[in-house]
Short mmCIF file of C-alpha atoms and ligand atoms in Angstrom, two decimals:
data_model
loop_
_atom_site.label_atom_id
_atom_site.label_comp_id
_atom_site.label_asym_id
_atom_site.label_seq_id
_atom_site.Cartn_x
_atom_site.Cartn_y
_atom_site.Cartn_z
CA UNK A 1 11.64 -27.18 -9.21
CA UNK A 2 14.10 -24.85 -11.58
CA UNK A 3 17.60 -24.90 -11.06
CA UNK A 4 19.79 -22.78 -11.24
CA UNK A 5 18.87 -20.02 -10.03
CA UNK A 6 22.42 -18.26 -9.03
CA UNK A 7 21.79 -16.38 -12.43
CA UNK A 8 19.55 -14.26 -10.37
CA UNK A 9 20.63 -11.37 -8.63
CA UNK A 10 21.33 -11.66 -4.33
CA UNK A 11 19.91 -7.84 -3.81
CA UNK A 12 16.56 -10.05 -3.82
CA UNK A 13 15.57 -11.37 -0.33
CA UNK A 14 12.57 -14.47 -0.83
CA UNK A 15 10.15 -14.84 1.92
CA UNK A 16 10.39 -19.05 0.23
CA UNK A 17 11.75 -21.23 -2.26
CA UNK A 18 8.80 -21.80 -3.73
CA UNK A 19 8.27 -21.66 -7.12
CA UNK A 20 4.29 -21.14 -8.34
CA UNK A 21 3.84 -23.35 -11.93
CA UNK A 22 0.27 -21.62 -11.26
CA UNK A 23 -1.89 -19.76 -9.13
CA UNK A 24 -5.64 -19.45 -8.31
CA UNK A 25 -8.09 -16.84 -6.14
CA UNK A 26 -5.41 -17.36 -3.15
CA UNK A 27 -3.50 -19.88 -3.56
CA UNK A 28 -0.12 -20.56 -5.48
CA UNK A 29 0.55 -24.65 -7.03
CA UNK A 30 4.28 -25.55 -7.32
CA UNK A 31 4.84 -28.19 -10.01
CA UNK A 32 4.58 -31.20 -7.34
CA UNK A 33 0.81 -30.51 -6.58
CA UNK A 34 0.82 -28.40 -3.62
CA UNK A 35 -0.99 -25.63 -2.82
CA UNK A 36 -0.08 -22.65 -0.57
CA UNK A 37 -1.98 -19.90 0.92
CA UNK A 38 -0.56 -16.55 -0.26
CA UNK A 39 -2.03 -14.24 1.89
CA UNK A 40 0.33 -11.64 1.01
CA UNK A 41 -1.75 -10.70 -2.73
CA UNK A 42 1.91 -9.73 -3.50
CA UNK A 43 2.23 -7.19 -1.25
CA UNK A 44 -1.28 -5.94 -1.31
CA UNK A 45 -1.02 -5.89 -5.72
CA UNK A 46 -3.54 -9.26 -6.54
CA UNK A 47 -6.65 -7.20 -4.66
CA UNK A 48 -8.95 -8.93 -7.57
CA UNK A 49 -7.37 -12.64 -6.10
CA UNK A 50 -5.22 -14.68 -8.48
CA UNK A 51 -5.61 -14.84 -12.27
CA UNK A 52 -9.02 -13.51 -12.01
CA UNK A 53 -10.71 -15.77 -15.08
CA UNK A 54 -12.92 -10.97 -16.13
CA UNK A 55 -8.90 -10.09 -15.98
CA UNK A 56 -6.32 -12.56 -17.70
CA UNK A 57 -9.27 -12.50 -20.58
CA UNK A 58 -9.44 -8.58 -21.10
CA UNK A 59 -4.95 -8.85 -21.05
CA UNK A 60 -5.92 -11.75 -24.11
CA UNK A 61 -7.69 -10.00 -25.56
CA UNK A 62 -6.08 -6.36 -25.59
CA UNK A 63 -3.00 -8.49 -26.73
CA UNK A 64 -5.08 -9.44 -29.68
CA UNK A 65 -5.60 -5.59 -31.41
CA UNK A 66 -2.59 -3.37 -29.54
CA UNK A 67 -0.17 -4.03 -26.92
CA UNK A 68 1.27 -1.32 -27.02
CA UNK A 69 0.49 2.27 -28.95
CA UNK A 70 3.34 5.38 -26.65
CA UNK A 71 1.01 8.34 -25.11
CA UNK A 72 3.86 11.21 -26.87
CA UNK A 73 2.46 9.69 -30.14
CA UNK A 74 -0.91 7.64 -30.41
CA UNK A 75 -3.67 7.19 -27.54
CA UNK A 76 -4.18 3.68 -26.49
CA UNK A 77 -7.69 3.87 -26.65
CA UNK A 78 -7.54 1.73 -22.95
CA UNK A 79 -5.82 4.23 -22.04
CA UNK A 80 -8.33 6.97 -22.23
CA UNK A 81 -11.29 4.11 -21.54
CA UNK A 82 -9.38 3.59 -17.91
CA UNK A 83 -9.00 7.27 -17.00
CA UNK A 84 -12.95 8.22 -17.81
CA UNK A 85 -13.29 4.71 -14.79
CA UNK A 86 -11.34 6.18 -12.68
CA UNK A 87 -12.88 9.55 -12.99
CA UNK A 88 -15.68 7.63 -11.89
CA UNK A 89 -14.48 6.50 -8.85
CA UNK A 90 -12.38 9.08 -7.65
CA UNK A 91 -13.78 12.14 -5.72
CA UNK A 92 -15.41 14.62 -8.09
CA UNK A 93 -12.10 17.33 -7.87
CA UNK A 94 -10.39 14.05 -8.99
CA UNK A 95 -10.96 14.92 -13.33
CA UNK A 96 -7.56 14.07 -14.74
CA UNK A 97 -5.18 10.91 -14.61
CA UNK A 98 -1.23 10.67 -15.09
CA UNK A 99 -0.06 7.40 -16.37
CA UNK A 100 2.99 4.77 -14.39
CA UNK A 101 4.21 1.58 -13.83
CA UNK A 102 5.65 1.27 -10.49
CA UNK A 103 4.38 2.42 -7.13
CA UNK A 104 7.80 4.55 -6.79
CA UNK A 105 7.13 5.84 -9.82
CA UNK A 106 3.99 7.63 -8.97
CA UNK A 107 4.69 9.04 -5.75
CA UNK A 108 7.81 10.83 -7.81
CA UNK A 109 5.44 12.08 -10.33
CA UNK A 110 2.71 13.55 -7.45
CA UNK A 111 5.65 15.09 -5.50
CA UNK A 112 7.62 16.77 -9.52
CA UNK A 113 3.28 17.81 -10.39
CA UNK A 114 3.09 18.94 -6.12
CA UNK A 115 7.11 21.36 -7.19
CA UNK A 116 5.90 22.93 -10.73
CA UNK A 117 2.57 23.36 -10.11
CA UNK A 118 2.75 25.36 -6.51
CA UNK A 119 6.31 26.72 -6.73
CA UNK A 120 7.35 25.39 -3.69
CA UNK A 121 10.09 22.91 -3.09
CA UNK A 122 9.25 21.45 0.71
CA UNK A 123 8.19 18.13 1.13
CA UNK A 124 6.18 17.02 4.22
CA UNK A 125 6.46 12.70 4.86
CA UNK A 126 5.86 10.80 8.16
CA UNK A 127 7.01 8.46 10.49
CA UNK A 128 7.24 4.69 8.72
CA UNK A 129 6.31 5.93 5.92
CA UNK A 130 7.35 3.84 2.71
CA UNK A 131 6.71 4.86 -0.66
CA UNK A 132 9.63 4.01 -2.60
CA UNK A 133 12.99 2.36 -4.12
CA UNK A 134 13.81 5.54 -6.24
CA UNK A 135 16.33 8.71 -5.24
CA UNK A 136 13.53 11.08 -4.79
CA UNK A 137 11.43 8.13 -2.96
CA UNK A 138 13.92 6.60 -1.17
CA UNK A 139 14.39 10.61 0.51
CA UNK A 140 10.98 10.08 1.42
CA UNK A 141 10.74 6.83 3.13
CA UNK A 142 11.63 6.72 6.69
CA UNK A 143 10.17 2.93 7.32
CA UNK A 144 13.43 1.08 8.37
CA UNK A 145 16.67 2.96 7.54
CA UNK A 146 18.27 -0.43 5.04
CA UNK A 147 15.88 1.29 1.69
CA UNK A 148 18.68 4.37 1.77
CA UNK A 149 21.39 2.89 3.31
CA UNK A 150 24.75 3.23 1.47
CA UNK A 151 22.60 5.22 -1.43
CA UNK A 152 23.28 9.28 0.55
CA UNK A 153 22.84 11.64 -1.60
CA UNK A 154 19.32 11.65 -1.42
CA UNK A 155 17.18 15.18 -3.06
CA UNK A 156 17.10 17.28 -0.10
CA UNK A 157 14.01 19.21 1.21
CA UNK A 158 11.57 16.37 3.09
CA UNK A 159 10.77 17.00 6.44
CA UNK A 160 9.81 14.25 8.29
CA UNK A 161 6.09 14.53 10.66
CA UNK A 162 4.98 11.83 13.16
CA UNK A 163 2.96 9.67 12.40
CA UNK A 164 -0.32 9.30 14.46
CA UNK A 165 0.76 5.92 15.80
CA UNK A 166 -1.50 5.90 18.93
CA UNK A 167 0.03 1.91 20.27
CA UNK A 168 3.83 3.07 19.88
CA UNK A 169 3.17 6.30 21.84
CA UNK A 170 1.06 4.17 24.14
CA UNK A 171 -1.97 6.47 23.75
CA UNK A 172 -5.03 6.55 22.76
CA UNK A 173 -5.96 7.78 18.83
CA UNK A 174 -7.69 11.19 20.59
CA UNK A 175 -4.28 12.25 22.96
CA UNK A 176 -1.91 10.32 19.86
CA UNK A 177 -3.55 12.99 17.11
CA UNK A 178 -3.13 16.38 19.28
CA UNK A 179 0.32 15.25 19.91
CA UNK A 180 0.53 14.45 16.22
CA UNK A 181 -0.20 17.48 14.63
CA UNK A 182 0.82 19.87 17.60
CA UNK A 183 3.94 18.32 16.05
CA UNK A 184 2.93 19.47 12.14
CA UNK A 185 2.04 22.61 13.60
CA UNK A 186 5.43 23.13 15.97
CA UNK A 187 8.18 21.69 11.67
CA UNK A 188 5.34 24.45 9.94
CA UNK A 189 6.44 27.24 12.26
CA UNK A 190 10.54 25.46 13.61
CA UNK A 191 11.69 23.49 10.32
CA UNK A 192 10.50 25.28 7.16
CA UNK A 193 8.01 28.28 6.52
CA UNK A 194 4.42 27.42 4.92
CA UNK A 195 5.34 28.85 1.90
CA UNK A 196 7.29 27.41 1.08
CA UNK A 197 6.02 23.65 1.31
CA UNK A 198 4.61 22.01 -2.02
CA UNK A 199 2.94 19.19 -0.15
CA UNK A 200 2.69 16.64 3.12
CA UNK A 201 1.71 12.94 1.22
CA UNK A 202 0.09 10.39 4.19
CA UNK A 203 -0.43 6.74 3.43
CA UNK A 204 -3.62 7.25 5.09
CA UNK A 205 -3.22 3.31 6.42
CA UNK A 206 1.10 3.76 7.38
CA UNK A 207 1.87 0.11 5.29
CA UNK A 208 5.00 -0.97 6.02
CA UNK A 209 5.83 0.99 8.21
CA UNK A 210 3.26 -1.49 10.66
CA UNK A 211 0.02 -1.82 8.99
CA UNK A 212 -0.72 1.65 11.07
CA UNK A 213 -4.13 3.63 10.30
CA UNK A 214 -4.24 6.83 10.93
CA UNK A 215 -7.48 8.01 12.91
CA UNK A 216 -10.33 9.64 10.34
CA UNK A 217 -9.63 12.91 12.81
CA UNK A 218 -6.17 13.27 12.05
CA UNK A 219 -6.31 13.26 8.55
CA UNK A 220 -8.95 15.56 8.50
CA UNK A 221 -7.22 18.60 9.93
CA UNK A 222 -4.04 17.41 8.57
CA UNK A 223 -7.13 18.11 5.58
CA UNK A 224 -8.05 21.67 6.76
CA UNK A 225 -4.18 22.67 7.71
CA UNK A 226 -3.13 21.73 4.52
CA UNK A 227 -5.54 23.86 2.71
CA UNK A 228 -5.35 26.35 5.42
CA UNK A 229 -1.80 27.60 3.39
CA UNK A 230 -2.40 26.46 0.12
CA UNK A 231 -0.39 23.38 0.53
CA UNK A 232 -0.84 20.13 -1.64
CA UNK A 233 -2.84 16.49 0.36
CA UNK A 234 -0.82 13.13 -1.62
CA UNK A 235 -2.76 10.38 -0.42
CA UNK A 236 -0.21 7.59 -1.23
CA UNK A 237 -2.62 4.55 -2.04
CA UNK A 238 -0.41 2.44 -2.92
CA UNK A 239 -1.33 -0.54 -0.77
CA UNK A 240 -4.55 1.22 0.47
CA UNK A 241 -5.67 1.64 -2.13
CA UNK A 242 -8.28 -0.40 -4.97
CA UNK A 243 -10.48 -1.59 -2.19
CA UNK A 244 -7.93 -3.37 0.41
CA UNK A 245 -9.04 -1.01 3.31
CA UNK A 246 -13.38 -1.95 2.52
CA UNK A 247 -13.62 1.65 0.52
CA UNK A 248 -12.55 2.55 -2.38
CA UNK A 249 -10.18 4.14 -1.26
CA UNK A 250 -8.81 4.62 3.00
CA UNK A 251 -8.68 8.59 2.23
CA UNK A 252 -12.82 7.94 2.27
CA UNK A 253 -12.92 6.46 5.63
CA UNK A 254 -11.66 9.81 6.50
CA UNK A 255 -14.34 12.33 4.39
CA UNK A 256 -12.09 14.19 2.83
CA UNK A 257 -11.64 15.45 -0.44
CA UNK A 258 -7.18 14.98 -1.55
CA UNK A 259 -5.24 16.93 -4.10
CA UNK A 260 -3.55 14.23 -5.50
CA UNK A 261 -4.36 10.06 -5.40
CA UNK A 262 -1.32 8.65 -5.97
CA UNK A 263 -2.64 4.26 -7.51
CA UNK A 264 -0.22 1.50 -8.57
CA UNK A 265 -0.08 -2.33 -7.41
CA UNK A 266 -3.98 -3.94 -7.19
CA UNK A 267 -5.01 -1.38 -9.76
CA UNK A 268 -3.18 -3.87 -13.22
CA UNK A 269 -4.03 -6.94 -10.27
CA UNK A 270 -0.19 -7.90 -11.18
CA UNK A 271 0.19 -5.52 -14.50
CA UNK A 272 3.10 -3.06 -13.41
CA UNK A 273 0.39 -0.05 -13.99
CA UNK A 274 0.26 3.49 -11.44
CA UNK A 275 -0.65 6.21 -11.46
CA UNK A 276 -1.53 9.41 -10.70
CA UNK A 277 -5.29 11.50 -10.10
CA UNK A 278 -5.59 15.21 -9.81
CA UNK A 279 -7.88 17.99 -10.35
CA UNK A 280 -7.46 19.21 -14.05
CA UNK A 281 -6.91 23.04 -12.53
CA UNK A 282 -3.68 21.68 -10.65
CA UNK A 283 -2.34 19.26 -14.13
CA UNK A 284 -2.87 22.22 -16.08
CA UNK A 285 -0.22 23.76 -13.75
CA UNK A 286 2.33 20.42 -14.80
CA UNK A 287 3.87 21.09 -17.77
CA UNK A 288 3.81 19.29 -21.10
CA UNK A 289 7.02 17.71 -21.56
CA UNK A 290 8.44 18.07 -18.51
CA UNK A 291 7.13 14.98 -17.22
CA UNK A 292 6.18 11.50 -19.13
CA UNK A 293 8.00 7.87 -19.71
CA UNK A 294 7.70 5.74 -22.67
CA UNK A 295 5.55 2.95 -21.35
CA UNK A 296 3.20 4.72 -19.08
CA UNK A 297 0.33 4.93 -20.09
CA UNK A 298 0.93 3.38 -23.69
CA UNK A 299 0.52 -0.44 -22.16
CA UNK A 300 -2.87 -0.85 -23.53
CA UNK A 301 -2.60 -4.33 -22.32
CA UNK A 302 -2.01 -2.79 -18.75
CA UNK A 303 -4.73 -0.93 -18.79
CA UNK A 304 -6.68 -3.43 -19.99
CA UNK A 305 -5.84 -4.51 -16.82
CA UNK A 306 -6.81 -1.93 -14.48
CA UNK A 307 -10.50 -1.25 -16.37
CA UNK A 308 -10.88 -5.24 -15.76
CA UNK A 309 -9.66 -4.89 -12.09
CA UNK A 310 -12.06 -2.04 -11.98
CA UNK A 311 -15.43 -3.97 -12.99
CA UNK A 312 -14.44 -6.87 -11.17
CA UNK A 313 -14.20 -4.95 -8.00
CA UNK A 314 -16.90 -2.89 -8.51
CA UNK A 315 -19.43 -5.84 -9.99
CA UNK A 316 -18.12 -8.31 -7.33
CA UNK A 317 -19.50 -6.30 -4.82
CA UNK A 318 -15.27 -6.90 -3.61
CA UNK A 319 -14.97 -3.36 -1.68
CA UNK A 320 -18.02 -4.80 0.11
CA UNK A 321 -16.15 -8.37 0.53
CA UNK A 322 -13.08 -7.17 2.33
CA UNK A 323 -14.37 -5.25 4.30
CA UNK A 324 -16.21 -7.84 5.34
CA UNK A 325 -13.41 -10.00 6.40
CA UNK A 326 -11.67 -7.88 8.01
CA UNK A 327 -14.55 -7.16 9.99
CA UNK A 328 -13.90 -10.73 10.56
CA UNK A 329 -10.15 -11.24 10.39
CA UNK A 330 -10.17 -8.71 12.91
CA UNK A 331 -13.13 -10.13 15.08
CA UNK A 332 -10.80 -13.03 15.00
CA UNK A 333 -7.64 -11.22 15.39
CA UNK A 334 -8.46 -9.66 18.37
CA UNK A 335 -9.55 -12.27 20.46
CA UNK A 336 -6.51 -13.98 20.21
CA UNK A 337 -4.62 -10.46 22.01
CA UNK A 338 -6.93 -11.25 24.22
CA UNK A 339 -4.96 -14.46 25.28
CA UNK A 340 -1.34 -14.09 24.53
CA UNK A 341 0.48 -11.51 26.47
CA UNK A 342 3.31 -11.89 23.31
CA UNK A 343 0.73 -10.34 20.81
CA UNK A 344 0.96 -6.47 22.29
CA UNK A 345 -1.62 -5.09 19.47
CA UNK A 346 -3.96 -6.43 17.10
CA UNK A 347 -4.91 -3.51 14.27
CA UNK A 348 -6.83 -2.76 11.12
CA UNK A 349 -8.71 -1.91 8.14
CA UNK A 350 -10.88 -3.79 5.83
CA UNK A 351 -8.66 -5.90 4.76
CA UNK A 352 -5.07 -4.22 6.50
CA UNK A 353 -5.14 -5.98 9.46
CA UNK A 354 -2.17 -6.53 11.80
CA UNK A 355 -0.71 -8.50 14.72
CA UNK A 356 2.33 -6.89 17.17
CA UNK A 357 4.42 -9.24 18.20
CA UNK A 358 5.71 -7.07 22.19
CA UNK A 359 7.59 -8.83 24.78
CA UNK A 360 7.84 -7.03 27.93
CA UNK A 361 6.48 -3.47 25.95
CA UNK A 362 9.19 -3.74 23.54
CA UNK A 363 8.90 -4.69 19.81
CA UNK A 364 9.33 -8.88 19.69
CA UNK A 365 10.87 -9.50 15.96
CA UNK A 366 11.91 -13.07 17.28
CA UNK A 367 9.19 -14.22 18.08
CA UNK A 368 7.09 -12.72 15.10
CA UNK A 369 9.52 -14.41 12.53
CA UNK A 370 8.66 -17.95 14.87
CA UNK A 371 5.56 -17.28 13.87
CA UNK A 372 5.84 -15.88 10.64
CA UNK A 373 7.88 -19.72 9.84
CA UNK A 374 5.68 -21.31 11.39
CA UNK A 375 2.65 -20.56 9.12
CA UNK A 376 5.42 -21.07 5.97
CA UNK A 377 5.66 -24.54 7.47
CA UNK A 378 1.40 -24.49 7.18
CA UNK A 379 2.36 -23.24 3.26
CA UNK A 380 0.35 -20.85 4.75
CA UNK A 381 2.41 -17.48 3.49
CA UNK A 382 2.21 -13.59 6.17
CA UNK A 383 4.32 -11.31 5.12
CA UNK A 384 6.00 -9.30 8.11
CA UNK A 385 5.95 -4.86 8.44
CA UNK A 386 7.51 -2.37 10.84
CA UNK A 387 10.56 -0.36 11.72
CA UNK A 388 10.94 -3.28 14.21
CA UNK A 389 10.08 -5.70 12.46
CA UNK A 390 7.79 -6.84 14.15
CA UNK A 391 4.68 -7.24 13.07
CA UNK A 392 2.62 -9.52 11.00
CA UNK A 393 0.18 -8.13 8.76
CA UNK A 394 -3.06 -10.13 6.52
CA UNK A 395 -3.09 -8.50 2.64
CA UNK A 396 -5.71 -12.21 1.16
CA UNK A 397 -6.73 -11.17 -2.45
CA UNK A 398 -10.06 -9.52 -1.65
CA UNK A 399 -11.97 -12.25 -3.96
CA UNK A 400 -10.91 -14.47 -0.09
CA UNK A 401 -14.30 -16.53 1.69
CA UNK A 402 -15.59 -16.49 5.07
CA UNK A 403 -14.78 -19.79 5.03
CA UNK A 404 -11.11 -19.36 3.90
CA UNK A 405 -10.77 -16.40 6.07
CA UNK A 406 -11.61 -19.46 9.53
CA UNK A 407 -9.08 -21.28 7.43
CA UNK A 408 -5.80 -19.46 7.24
CA UNK A 409 -6.96 -18.01 11.19
CA UNK A 410 -7.28 -21.60 12.12
CA UNK A 411 -3.51 -21.97 10.08
CA UNK A 412 -1.95 -19.74 12.46
CA UNK A 413 -3.99 -20.52 15.71
CA UNK A 414 -1.78 -23.02 15.44
CA UNK A 415 1.19 -22.24 13.99
CA UNK A 416 1.03 -19.76 17.51
CA UNK A 417 1.06 -21.94 19.95
CA UNK A 418 3.78 -24.35 18.16
CA UNK A 419 6.27 -21.27 17.76
CA UNK A 420 5.47 -19.59 21.38
CA UNK A 421 6.17 -22.88 23.59
C1 PLP B 501 3.07 2.73 0.17
C2 PLP B 501 2.73 3.11 -0.27
N1 PLP B 501 3.92 4.01 -1.44
C3 PLP B 501 4.30 3.28 -3.13
C4 PLP B 501 5.34 2.49 -2.41
C5 PLP B 501 6.38 1.57 -4.54
O1 PLP B 501 5.70 0.66 -4.76
P1 PLP B 501 6.56 0.24 -6.24
O2 PLP B 501 7.56 -0.79 -5.38
O3 PLP B 501 5.46 -0.90 -6.64
O4 PLP B 501 7.19 0.89 -6.36
C6 PLP B 501 4.55 0.84 -1.83
C7 PLP B 501 5.57 -0.47 -2.53
O5 PLP B 501 5.47 -1.21 -1.65
C8 PLP B 501 4.12 0.82 -0.86
O6 PLP B 501 3.57 0.22 -0.23
#
């Protein structure tokens, strides 16, 4: 292990002390040759698997000819090619793209565009959402208070509506949808007038907040309500995007078209690149020069990685694989849910699957942590999530095979038996 580590800021928490020497597919390897199964994908980043040869090659090749060309000064051809590629994988109404570096930056860009283009100020977010760690996105994040604790004051005009989290409410999807829509309508009568709302932003599957897919019926109604009031609908696809849920973007499950798509994580297979997509007419209302950044769009290497990522997703049928492996995983986890009283809920969409641990109906963080630790002891890396940190989330790379899912599941089963006896 490399020493000393004391020069790293303690602000980072570390789930493990693994120092990967190299990585391939779904595995990390340390310098001693230990192998670790990575079912975190770096929090949903490495959708194409670690060091996918085509992504690595694209990075190598691009870095020989152009590493960086600042977007306000020149136009890196590979950035234009990436926009063209994104145009092909998004709905026809989404045909203009802006690039940045991180998910938070892209969310901020979507808010700036929405506010400037509509002349309205209000932003509606959902309970349990995670949108990032900058001041604007902290103000929009309600998954846990730790993300904004000690950082007040934060930007205002943010309103929080309930997310359709059926298990939390103890209802079926229909009843939860009805309740949450009613609450949203009340918010639009009681807290802010619809005419003052620039945008509603939603994670189609709540990520950090607990891996909760929003029922398709809720998203469809949300589209209708936002359209009725000319409020922009922003989908935060930072974690759900690029095949993760078994469709290229998670909003596709609800068969709607959003006004703005926010993308990051899976876009670059690990190279820092993010972006937003919107209609050209909407983008035309974003005053030139009123937003930008040194690196966004300029990093030709990141754009090349993103271009290769999309090609790999399409040509290697990884989106279809995410759907198939997701069904397999969810089936296995549901089987466990029927056997163990500690498992309150099993849910998911594609390769975004979750087990929620409860004890007599209350969140059970202790069991969650001990199961996670038992998995780590067996070299299977899994993350937790949820406001009460009582959810284990499964986010393997989309290259995961049927056999590897079975293998990880049997490690998990063994860990579960070890941890809860
Ligand atoms: C849904 C969602 N939005 C935004 C972000 C922020 O992305 P980043 O950490 O790249 O700023 C995240 C990060 O986890 C996320 O899951």
